[in-house]
Coordinates of N, CA and C in Angstrom, one line a residue:
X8 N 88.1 64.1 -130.0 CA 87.0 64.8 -129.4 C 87.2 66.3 -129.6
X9 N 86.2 67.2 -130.4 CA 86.1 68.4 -130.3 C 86.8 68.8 -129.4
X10 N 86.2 69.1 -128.0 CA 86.3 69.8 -126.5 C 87.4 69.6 -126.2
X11 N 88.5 68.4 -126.6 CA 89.8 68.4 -126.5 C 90.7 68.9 -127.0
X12 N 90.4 69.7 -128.0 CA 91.3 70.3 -129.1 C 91.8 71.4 -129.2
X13 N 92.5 72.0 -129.8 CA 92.5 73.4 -129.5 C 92.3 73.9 -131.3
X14 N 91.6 74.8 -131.4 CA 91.4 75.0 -132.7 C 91.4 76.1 -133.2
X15 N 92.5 77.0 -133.1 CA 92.8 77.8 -133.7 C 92.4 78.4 -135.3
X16 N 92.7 77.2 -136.1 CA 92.4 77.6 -137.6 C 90.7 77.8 -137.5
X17 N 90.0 77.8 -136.8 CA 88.1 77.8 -136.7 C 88.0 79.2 -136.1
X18 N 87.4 79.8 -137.4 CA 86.5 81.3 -137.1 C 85.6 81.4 -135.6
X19 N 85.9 82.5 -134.9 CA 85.4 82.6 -133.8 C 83.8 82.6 -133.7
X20 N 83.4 82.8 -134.8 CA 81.8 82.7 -134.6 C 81.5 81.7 -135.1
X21 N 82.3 80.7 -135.5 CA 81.6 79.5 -135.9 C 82.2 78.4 -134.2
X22 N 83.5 78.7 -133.7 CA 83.5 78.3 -132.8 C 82.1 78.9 -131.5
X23 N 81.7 80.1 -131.2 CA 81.0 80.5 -130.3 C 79.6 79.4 -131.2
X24 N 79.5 79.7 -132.4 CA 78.1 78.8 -132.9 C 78.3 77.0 -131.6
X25 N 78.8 76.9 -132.3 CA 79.2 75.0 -132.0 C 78.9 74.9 -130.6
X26 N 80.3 76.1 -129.3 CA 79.9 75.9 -127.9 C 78.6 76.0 -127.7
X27 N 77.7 76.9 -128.4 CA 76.3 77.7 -128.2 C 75.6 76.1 -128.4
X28 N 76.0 74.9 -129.7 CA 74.9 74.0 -129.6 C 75.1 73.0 -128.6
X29 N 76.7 72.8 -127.4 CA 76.4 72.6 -126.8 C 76.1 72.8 -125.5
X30 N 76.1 73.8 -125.2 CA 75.2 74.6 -123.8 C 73.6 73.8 -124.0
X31 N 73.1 74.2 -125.7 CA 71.3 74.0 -125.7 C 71.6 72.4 -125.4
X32 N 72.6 71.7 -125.9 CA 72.5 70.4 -125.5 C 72.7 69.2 -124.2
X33 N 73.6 70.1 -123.6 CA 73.6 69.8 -121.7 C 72.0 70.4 -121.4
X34 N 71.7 71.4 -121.6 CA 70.1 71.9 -121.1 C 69.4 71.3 -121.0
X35 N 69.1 70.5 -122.8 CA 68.3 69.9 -122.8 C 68.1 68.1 -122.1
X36 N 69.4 68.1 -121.6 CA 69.4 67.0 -121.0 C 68.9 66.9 -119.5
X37 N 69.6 68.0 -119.0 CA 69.0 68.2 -117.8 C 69.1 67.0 -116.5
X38 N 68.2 66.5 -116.1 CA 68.3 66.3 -114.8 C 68.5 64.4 -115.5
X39 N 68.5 64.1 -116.8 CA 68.8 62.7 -117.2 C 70.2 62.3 -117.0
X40 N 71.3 63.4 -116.7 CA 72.7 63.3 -116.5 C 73.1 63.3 -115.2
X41 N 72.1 63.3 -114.2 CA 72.3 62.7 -112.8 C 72.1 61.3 -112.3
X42 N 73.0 60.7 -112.0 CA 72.8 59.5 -112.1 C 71.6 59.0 -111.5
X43 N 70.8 59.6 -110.2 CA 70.0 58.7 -109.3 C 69.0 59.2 -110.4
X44 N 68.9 60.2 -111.3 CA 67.6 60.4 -112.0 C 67.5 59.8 -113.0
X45 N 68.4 59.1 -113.2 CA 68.4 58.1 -114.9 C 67.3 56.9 -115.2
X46 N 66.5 56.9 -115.7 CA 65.5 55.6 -115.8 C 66.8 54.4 -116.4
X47 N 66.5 53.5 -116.1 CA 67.4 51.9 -116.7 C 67.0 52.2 -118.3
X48 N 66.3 52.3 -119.0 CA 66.3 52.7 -120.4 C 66.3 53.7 -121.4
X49 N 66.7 54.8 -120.4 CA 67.3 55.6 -120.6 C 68.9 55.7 -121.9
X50 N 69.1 56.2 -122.7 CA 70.1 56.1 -123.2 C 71.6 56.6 -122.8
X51 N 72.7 55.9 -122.7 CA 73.8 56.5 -122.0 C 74.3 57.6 -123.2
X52 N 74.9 58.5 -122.5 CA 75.4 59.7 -123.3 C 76.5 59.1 -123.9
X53 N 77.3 59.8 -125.4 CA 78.4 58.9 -125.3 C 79.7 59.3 -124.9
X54 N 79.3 60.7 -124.2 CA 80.2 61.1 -123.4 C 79.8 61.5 -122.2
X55 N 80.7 61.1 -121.0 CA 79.9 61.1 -119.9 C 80.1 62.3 -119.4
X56 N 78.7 62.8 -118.4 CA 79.0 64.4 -117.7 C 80.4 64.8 -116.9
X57 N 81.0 63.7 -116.7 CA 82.0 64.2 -115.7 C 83.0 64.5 -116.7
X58 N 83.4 63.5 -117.7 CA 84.3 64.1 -118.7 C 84.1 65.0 -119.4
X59 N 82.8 65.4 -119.7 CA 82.3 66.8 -120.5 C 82.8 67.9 -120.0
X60 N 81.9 67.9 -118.2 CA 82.6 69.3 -117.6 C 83.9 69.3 -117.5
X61 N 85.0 68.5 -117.5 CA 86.1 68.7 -117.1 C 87.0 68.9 -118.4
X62 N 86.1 68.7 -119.9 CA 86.4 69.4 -120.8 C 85.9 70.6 -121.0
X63 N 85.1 70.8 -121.0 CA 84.7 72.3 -120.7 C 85.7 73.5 -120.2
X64 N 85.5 72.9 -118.8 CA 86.6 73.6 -117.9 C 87.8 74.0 -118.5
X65 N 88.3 73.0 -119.1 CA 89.4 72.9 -119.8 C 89.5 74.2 -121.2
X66 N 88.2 74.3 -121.6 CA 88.4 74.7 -122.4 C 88.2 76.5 -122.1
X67 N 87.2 76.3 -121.0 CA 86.9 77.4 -120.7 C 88.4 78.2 -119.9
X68 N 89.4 77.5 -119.4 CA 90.4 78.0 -118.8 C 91.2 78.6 -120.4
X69 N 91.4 78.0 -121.1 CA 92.3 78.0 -122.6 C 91.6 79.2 -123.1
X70 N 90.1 79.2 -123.5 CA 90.0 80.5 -123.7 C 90.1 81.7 -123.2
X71 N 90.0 81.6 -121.7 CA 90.2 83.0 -121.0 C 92.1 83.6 -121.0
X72 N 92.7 82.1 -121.1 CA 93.8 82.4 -121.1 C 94.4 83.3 -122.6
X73 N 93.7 82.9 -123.6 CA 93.8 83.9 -124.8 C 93.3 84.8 -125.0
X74 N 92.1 84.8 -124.6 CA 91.6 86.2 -124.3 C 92.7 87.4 -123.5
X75 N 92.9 87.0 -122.9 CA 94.2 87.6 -121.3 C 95.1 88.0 -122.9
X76 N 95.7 86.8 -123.0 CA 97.1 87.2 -124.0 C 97.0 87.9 -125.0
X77 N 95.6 88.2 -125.6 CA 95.7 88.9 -127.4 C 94.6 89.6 -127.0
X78 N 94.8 91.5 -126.1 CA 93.6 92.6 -125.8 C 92.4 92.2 -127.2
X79 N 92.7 92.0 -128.4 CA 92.0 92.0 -129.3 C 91.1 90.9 -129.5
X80 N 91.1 89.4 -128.9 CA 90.3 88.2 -128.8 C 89.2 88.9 -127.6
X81 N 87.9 88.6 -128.3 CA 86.8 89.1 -126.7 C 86.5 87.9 -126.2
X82 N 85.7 88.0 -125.0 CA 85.7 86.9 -123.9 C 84.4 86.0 -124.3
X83 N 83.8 86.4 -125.8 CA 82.3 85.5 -126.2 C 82.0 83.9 -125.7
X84 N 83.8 83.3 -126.2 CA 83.4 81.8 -126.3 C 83.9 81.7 -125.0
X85 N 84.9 82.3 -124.5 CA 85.2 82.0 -123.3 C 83.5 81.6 -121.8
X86 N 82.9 82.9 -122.4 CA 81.6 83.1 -121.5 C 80.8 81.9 -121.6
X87 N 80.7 81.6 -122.7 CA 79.9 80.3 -123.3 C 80.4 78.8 -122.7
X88 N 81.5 79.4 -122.7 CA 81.8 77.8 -121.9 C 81.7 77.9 -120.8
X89 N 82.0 78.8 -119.9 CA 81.4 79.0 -118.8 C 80.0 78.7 -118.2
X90 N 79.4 78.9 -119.3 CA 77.9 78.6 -119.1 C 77.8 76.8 -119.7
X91 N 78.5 76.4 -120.0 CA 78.2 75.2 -120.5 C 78.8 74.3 -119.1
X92 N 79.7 75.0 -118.6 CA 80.6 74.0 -116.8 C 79.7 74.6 -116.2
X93 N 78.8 74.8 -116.1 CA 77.7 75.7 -115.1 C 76.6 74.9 -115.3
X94 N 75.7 74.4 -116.7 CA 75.0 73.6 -116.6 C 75.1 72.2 -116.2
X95 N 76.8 72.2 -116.6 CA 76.5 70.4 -116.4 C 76.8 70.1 -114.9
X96 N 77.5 71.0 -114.5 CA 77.5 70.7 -113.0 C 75.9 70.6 -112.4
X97 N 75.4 71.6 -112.7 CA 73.9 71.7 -111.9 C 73.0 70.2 -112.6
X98 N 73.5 70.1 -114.0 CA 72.5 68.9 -114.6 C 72.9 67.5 -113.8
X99 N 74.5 67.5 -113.2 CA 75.1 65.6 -113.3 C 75.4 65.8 -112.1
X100 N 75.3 66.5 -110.9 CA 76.0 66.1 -109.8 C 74.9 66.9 -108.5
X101 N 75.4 66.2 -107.6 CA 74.8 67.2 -106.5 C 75.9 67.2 -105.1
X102 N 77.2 67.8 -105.8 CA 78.3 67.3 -104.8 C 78.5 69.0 -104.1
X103 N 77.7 70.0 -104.9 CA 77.9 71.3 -104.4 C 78.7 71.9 -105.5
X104 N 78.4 73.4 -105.1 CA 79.1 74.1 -105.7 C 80.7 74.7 -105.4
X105 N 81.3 74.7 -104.4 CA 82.9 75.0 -104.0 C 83.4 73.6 -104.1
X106 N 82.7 72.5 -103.7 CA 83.5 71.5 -103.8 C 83.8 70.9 -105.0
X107 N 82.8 71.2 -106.1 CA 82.5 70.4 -107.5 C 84.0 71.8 -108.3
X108 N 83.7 73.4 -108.1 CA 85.0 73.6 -108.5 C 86.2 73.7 -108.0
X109 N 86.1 73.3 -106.9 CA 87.8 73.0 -106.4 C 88.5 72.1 -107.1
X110 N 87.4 70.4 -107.1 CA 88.1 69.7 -107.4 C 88.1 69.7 -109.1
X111 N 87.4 70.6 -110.2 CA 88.1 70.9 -111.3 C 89.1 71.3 -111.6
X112 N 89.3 72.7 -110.8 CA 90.3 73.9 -110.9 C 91.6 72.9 -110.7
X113 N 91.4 71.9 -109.2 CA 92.7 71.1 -109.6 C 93.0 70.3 -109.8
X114 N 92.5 69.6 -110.8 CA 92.4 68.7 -111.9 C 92.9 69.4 -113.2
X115 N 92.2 70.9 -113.3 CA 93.3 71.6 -114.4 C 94.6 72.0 -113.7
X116 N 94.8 72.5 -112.7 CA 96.3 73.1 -112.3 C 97.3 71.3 -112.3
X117 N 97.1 70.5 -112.0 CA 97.3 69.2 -112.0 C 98.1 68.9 -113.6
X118 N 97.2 69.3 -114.6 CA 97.1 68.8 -115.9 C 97.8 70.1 -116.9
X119 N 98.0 71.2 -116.4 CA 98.7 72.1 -116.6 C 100.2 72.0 -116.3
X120 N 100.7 72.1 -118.3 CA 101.7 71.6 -118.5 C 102.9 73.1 -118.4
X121 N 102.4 74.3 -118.2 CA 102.8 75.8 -118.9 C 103.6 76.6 -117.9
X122 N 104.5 76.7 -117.6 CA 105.2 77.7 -116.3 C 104.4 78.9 -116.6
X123 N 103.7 79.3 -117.7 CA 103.5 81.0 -117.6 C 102.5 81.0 -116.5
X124 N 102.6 82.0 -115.2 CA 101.9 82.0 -114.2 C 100.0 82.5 -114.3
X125 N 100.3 82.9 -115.1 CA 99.1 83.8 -115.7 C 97.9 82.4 -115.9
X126 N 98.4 81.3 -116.6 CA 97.4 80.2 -116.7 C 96.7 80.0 -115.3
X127 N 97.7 79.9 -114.1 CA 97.0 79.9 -112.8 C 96.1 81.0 -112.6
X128 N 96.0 82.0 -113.3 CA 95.3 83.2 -112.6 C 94.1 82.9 -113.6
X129 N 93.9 82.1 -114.6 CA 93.1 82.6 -115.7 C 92.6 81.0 -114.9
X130 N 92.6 79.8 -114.2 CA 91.8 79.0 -114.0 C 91.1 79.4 -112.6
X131 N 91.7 80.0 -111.9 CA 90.7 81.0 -110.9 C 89.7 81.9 -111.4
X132 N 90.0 82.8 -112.1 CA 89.0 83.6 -113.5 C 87.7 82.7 -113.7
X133 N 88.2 81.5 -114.1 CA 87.6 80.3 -114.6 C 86.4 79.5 -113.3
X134 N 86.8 79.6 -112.0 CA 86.2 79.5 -111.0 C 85.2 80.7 -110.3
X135 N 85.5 81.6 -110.8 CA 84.7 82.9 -110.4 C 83.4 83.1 -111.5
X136 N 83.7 83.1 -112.8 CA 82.6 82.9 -113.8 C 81.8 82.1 -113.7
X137 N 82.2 80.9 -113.0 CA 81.1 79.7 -113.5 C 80.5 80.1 -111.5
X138 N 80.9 80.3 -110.9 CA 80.2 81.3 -109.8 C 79.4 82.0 -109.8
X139 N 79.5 82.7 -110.5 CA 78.6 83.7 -111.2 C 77.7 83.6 -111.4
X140 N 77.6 82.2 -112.4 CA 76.6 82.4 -113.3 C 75.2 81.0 -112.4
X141 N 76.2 80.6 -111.7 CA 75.5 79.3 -110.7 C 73.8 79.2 -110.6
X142 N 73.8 80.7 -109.6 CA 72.5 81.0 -109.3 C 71.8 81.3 -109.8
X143 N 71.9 81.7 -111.3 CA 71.3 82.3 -112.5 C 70.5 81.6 -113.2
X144 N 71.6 80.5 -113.9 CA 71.3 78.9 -114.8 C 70.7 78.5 -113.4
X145 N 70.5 77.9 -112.5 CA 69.6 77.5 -111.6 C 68.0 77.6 -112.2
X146 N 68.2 78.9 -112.5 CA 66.5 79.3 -112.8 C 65.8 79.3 -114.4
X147 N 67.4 79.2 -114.9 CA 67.2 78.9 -116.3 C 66.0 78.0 -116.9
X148 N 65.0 78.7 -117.5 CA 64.0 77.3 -118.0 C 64.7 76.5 -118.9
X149 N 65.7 76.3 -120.2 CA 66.2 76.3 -121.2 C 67.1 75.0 -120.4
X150 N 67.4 74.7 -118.7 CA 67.8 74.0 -118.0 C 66.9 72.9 -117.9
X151 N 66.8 71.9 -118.3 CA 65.4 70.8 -117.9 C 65.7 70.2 -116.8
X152 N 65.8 70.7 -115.4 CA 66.2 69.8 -113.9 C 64.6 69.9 -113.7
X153 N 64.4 68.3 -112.8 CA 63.9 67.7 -112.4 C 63.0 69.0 -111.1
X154 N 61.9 69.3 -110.7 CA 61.6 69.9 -109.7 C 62.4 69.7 -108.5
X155 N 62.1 68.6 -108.0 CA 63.4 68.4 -106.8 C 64.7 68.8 -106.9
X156 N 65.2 68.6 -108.0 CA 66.6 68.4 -108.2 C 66.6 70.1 -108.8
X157 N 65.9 70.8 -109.0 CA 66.3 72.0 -109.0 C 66.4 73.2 -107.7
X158 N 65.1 72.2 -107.4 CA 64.9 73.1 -105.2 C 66.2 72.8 -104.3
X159 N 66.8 71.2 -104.6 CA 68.1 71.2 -103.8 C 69.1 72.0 -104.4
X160 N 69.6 72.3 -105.5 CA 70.1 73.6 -106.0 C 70.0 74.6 -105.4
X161 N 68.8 75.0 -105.0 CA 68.1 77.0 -104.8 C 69.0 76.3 -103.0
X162 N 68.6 75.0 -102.4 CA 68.7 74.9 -100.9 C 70.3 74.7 -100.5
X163 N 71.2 74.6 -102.0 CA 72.5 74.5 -101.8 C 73.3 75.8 -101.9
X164 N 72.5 76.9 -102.9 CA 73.2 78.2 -102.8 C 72.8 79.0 -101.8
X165 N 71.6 78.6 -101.2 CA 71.3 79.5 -99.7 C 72.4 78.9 -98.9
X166 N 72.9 77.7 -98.5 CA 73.4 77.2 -97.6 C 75.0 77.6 -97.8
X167 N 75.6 77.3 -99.1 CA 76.8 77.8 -99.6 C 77.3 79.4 -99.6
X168 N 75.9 80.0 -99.5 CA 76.3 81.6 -99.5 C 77.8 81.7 -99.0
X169 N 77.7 81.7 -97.6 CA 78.8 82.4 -96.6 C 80.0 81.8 -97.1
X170 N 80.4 80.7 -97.7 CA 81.2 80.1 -98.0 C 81.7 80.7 -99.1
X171 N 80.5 81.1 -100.2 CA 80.9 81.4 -101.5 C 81.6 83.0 -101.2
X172 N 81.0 84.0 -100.2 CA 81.3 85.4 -100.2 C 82.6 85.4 -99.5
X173 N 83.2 84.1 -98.7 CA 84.5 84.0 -98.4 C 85.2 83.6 -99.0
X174 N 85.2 83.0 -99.8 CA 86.2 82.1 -101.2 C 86.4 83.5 -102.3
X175 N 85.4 84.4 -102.6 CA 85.4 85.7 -103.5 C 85.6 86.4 -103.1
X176 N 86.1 86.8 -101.5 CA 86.3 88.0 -100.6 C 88.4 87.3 -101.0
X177 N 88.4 86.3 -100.8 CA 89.8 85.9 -100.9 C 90.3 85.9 -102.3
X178 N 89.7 85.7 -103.3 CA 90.0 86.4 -104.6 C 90.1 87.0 -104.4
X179 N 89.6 88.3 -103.8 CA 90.3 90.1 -104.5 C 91.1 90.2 -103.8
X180 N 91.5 89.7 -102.2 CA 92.5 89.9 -101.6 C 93.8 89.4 -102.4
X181 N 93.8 88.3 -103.0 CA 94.8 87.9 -103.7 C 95.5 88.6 -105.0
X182 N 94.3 89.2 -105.7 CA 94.5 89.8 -107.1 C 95.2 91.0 -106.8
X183 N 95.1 91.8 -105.4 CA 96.1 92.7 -105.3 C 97.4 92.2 -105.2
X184 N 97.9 91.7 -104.6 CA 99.3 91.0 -104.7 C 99.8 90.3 -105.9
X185 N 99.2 89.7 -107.3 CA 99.4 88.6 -108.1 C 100.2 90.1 -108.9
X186 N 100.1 91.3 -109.1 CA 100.8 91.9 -109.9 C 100.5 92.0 -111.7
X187 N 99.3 91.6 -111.8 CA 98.8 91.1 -113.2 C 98.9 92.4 -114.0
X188 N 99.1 92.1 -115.1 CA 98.7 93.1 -116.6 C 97.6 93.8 -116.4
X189 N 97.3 95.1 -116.3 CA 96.1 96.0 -116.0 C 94.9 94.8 -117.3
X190 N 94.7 94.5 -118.1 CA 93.8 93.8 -119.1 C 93.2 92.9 -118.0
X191 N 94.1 92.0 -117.8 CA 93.9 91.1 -116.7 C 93.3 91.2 -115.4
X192 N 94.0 92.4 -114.7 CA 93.7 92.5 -113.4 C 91.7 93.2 -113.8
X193 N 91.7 94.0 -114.7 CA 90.7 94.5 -114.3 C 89.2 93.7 -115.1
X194 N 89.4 92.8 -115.8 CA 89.1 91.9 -116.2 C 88.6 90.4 -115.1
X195 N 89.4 90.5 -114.7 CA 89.0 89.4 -113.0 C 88.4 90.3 -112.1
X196 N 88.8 91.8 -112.0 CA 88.0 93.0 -111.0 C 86.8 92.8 -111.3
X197 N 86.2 92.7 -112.2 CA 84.8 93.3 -112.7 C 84.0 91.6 -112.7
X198 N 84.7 90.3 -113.1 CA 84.1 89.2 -113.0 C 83.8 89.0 -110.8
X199 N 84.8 89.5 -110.5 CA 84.5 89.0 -108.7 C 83.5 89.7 -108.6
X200 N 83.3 91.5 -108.6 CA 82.2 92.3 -108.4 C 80.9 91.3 -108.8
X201 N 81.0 91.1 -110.0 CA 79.7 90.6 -110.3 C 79.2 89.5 -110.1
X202 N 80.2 88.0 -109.9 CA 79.5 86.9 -108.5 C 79.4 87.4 -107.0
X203 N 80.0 88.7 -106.4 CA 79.6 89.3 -105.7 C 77.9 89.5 -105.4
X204 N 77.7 90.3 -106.1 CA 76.5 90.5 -106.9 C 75.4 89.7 -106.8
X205 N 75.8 88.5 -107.5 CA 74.8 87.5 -108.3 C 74.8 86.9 -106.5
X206 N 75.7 86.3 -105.7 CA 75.5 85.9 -104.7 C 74.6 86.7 -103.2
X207 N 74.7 88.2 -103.0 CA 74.3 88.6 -102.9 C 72.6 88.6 -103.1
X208 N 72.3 88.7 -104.2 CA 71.0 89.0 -104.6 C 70.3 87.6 -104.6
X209 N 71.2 86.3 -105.0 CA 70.2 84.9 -104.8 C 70.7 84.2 -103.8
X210 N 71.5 84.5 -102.5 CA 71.6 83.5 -101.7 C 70.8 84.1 -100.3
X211 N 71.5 83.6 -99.6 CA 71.0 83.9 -98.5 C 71.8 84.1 -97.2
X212 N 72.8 85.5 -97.5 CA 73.5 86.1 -96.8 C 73.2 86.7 -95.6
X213 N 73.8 86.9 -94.7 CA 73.3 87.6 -93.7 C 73.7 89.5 -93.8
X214 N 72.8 89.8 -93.3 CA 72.6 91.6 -93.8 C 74.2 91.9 -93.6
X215 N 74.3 92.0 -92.3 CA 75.8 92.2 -91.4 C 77.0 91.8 -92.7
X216 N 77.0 90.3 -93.0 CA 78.2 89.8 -93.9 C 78.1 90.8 -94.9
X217 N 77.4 91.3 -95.5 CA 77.2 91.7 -96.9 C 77.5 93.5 -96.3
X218 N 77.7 93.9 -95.3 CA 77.2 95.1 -95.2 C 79.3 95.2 -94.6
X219 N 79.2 94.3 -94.2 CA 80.6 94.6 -93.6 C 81.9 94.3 -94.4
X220 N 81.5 93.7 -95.6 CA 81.9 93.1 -96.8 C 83.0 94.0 -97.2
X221 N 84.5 93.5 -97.8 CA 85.7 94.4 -98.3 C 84.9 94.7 -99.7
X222 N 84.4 93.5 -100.1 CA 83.7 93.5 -101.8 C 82.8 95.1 -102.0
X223 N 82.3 95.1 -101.1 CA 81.0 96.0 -100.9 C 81.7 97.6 -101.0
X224 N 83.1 97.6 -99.9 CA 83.4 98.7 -99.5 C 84.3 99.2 -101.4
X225 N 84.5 97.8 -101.9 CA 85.3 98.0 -102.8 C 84.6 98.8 -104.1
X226 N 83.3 97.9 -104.5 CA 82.4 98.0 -105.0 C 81.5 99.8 -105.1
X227 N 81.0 100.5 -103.9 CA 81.1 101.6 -103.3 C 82.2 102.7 -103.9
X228 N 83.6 102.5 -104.0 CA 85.1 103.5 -103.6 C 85.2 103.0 -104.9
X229 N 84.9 101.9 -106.0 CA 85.0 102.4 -107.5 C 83.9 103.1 -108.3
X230 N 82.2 102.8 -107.9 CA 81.9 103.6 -108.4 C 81.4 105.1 -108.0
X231 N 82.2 105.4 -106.9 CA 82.0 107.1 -106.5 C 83.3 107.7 -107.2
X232 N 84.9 106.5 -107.9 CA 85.5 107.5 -108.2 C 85.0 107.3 -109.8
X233 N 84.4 106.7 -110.2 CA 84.0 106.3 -111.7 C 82.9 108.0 -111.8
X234 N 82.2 108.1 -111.2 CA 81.1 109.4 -111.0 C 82.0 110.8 -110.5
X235 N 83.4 110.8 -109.9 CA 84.2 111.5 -109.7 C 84.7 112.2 -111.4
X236 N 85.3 110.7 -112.0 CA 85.8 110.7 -113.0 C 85.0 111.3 -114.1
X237 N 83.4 110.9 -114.3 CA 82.9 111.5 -115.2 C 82.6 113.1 -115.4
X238 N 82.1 113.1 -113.9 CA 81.7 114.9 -113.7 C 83.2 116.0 -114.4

């Protein structure tokens, strides 16, 4: 299986091609990879959603992890897979969004054979992107979910907010202490800011949380010294 492999010898734009046909291909499946939505004559996939995303993941952790290691690899396919653990979750499951990546993230730290510490930091990375992009692909038309099955989505990231701005408030507290390679550190900086962001603008936070927020104060004190720095 492709998704299993690691394929080094394959040109980066023919790999970003391939992840790219299967993003449009989880899409276009949509809400037929949820099990209660499946008609009986329906055709079974011949790979099932749950082993997909958890290849994905897999893969999406491996690229960020090279990305991290070689400044000169960019984050394209890595993002793409991100977006591909992001549909199929929303397409095959309705178990939530913290609980559906907890239990990936350790199913990869589980399956992670590598003392280098940095793989742990790059499958958290890997948890914050597909965070991200949650609320977003939700609205995706290019997503085929079911009307219902897209409204309990919109009624799961309003409900998960607080949860989600606490689980990403604890990433940055952590990324100060992990001591990472400036590539790295500010490379997970700029992904938390922006599920920050993304959750912020589609959940359903309370004023107060968001206003009293470390993210916010953080967010704020980089870009007045970024406007410091240019003047």
């Amino acid at each position: 299986m492709w998704l299993t492999q690691v394929h080094s010898h394959v040109e980066a734009h023919a790999q970003l091609f391939l992840v790219n046909a299967i993003y449009r291909a989880i899409c276009s499946r949509g809400s037929k990879d949820m099990a209660k939505y499946q008609h009986r004559k329906e055709a079974t996939p011949a790979i099932s959603p749950a082993q997909l995303v958890v290849s994905c993941f897999h893969q999406l952790c491996r690229h960020i992890h090279e990305s991290f290691s070689q400044a000169s690899t960019p984050m394209n396919v890595a993002n793409q897979f991100a977006c591909c653990v992001t549909v199929c979750i929303l397409g095959s499951t309705d178990a939530g969004v913290l609980p559906t990546l907890d239990a990936l993230a350790g199913q990869e730290r589980a399956n992670t054979t590598t003392t280098n510490a940095s793989m742990l930091y790059c499958i958290e990375m890997a948890v914050i992107l597909v965070l991200q992009l949650v609320p977003e692909e939700i609205h995706n038309k290019r997503l085929l979910l079911r009307i219902d099955h897209r409204t309990s989505w919109e009624s799961v990231v309003q409900t998960e907010s607080v949860s989600v701005l606490a689980a990403v408030e604890t990433c940055w507290r952590a990324l100060h202490s992990h001591g990472l390679p400036k590539p790295l550190h500010d490379k997970m900086e700029r992904a938390i800011f922006q599920a920050f962001a993304t959750w912020v603008e589609h959940g359903r936070l309370p004023p107060a949380a968001v206003a009293n927020s470390m993210l916010l104060s953080a967010v704020l004190e980089q870009s007045s010294q970024q406007l410091r720095n240019d003047s």
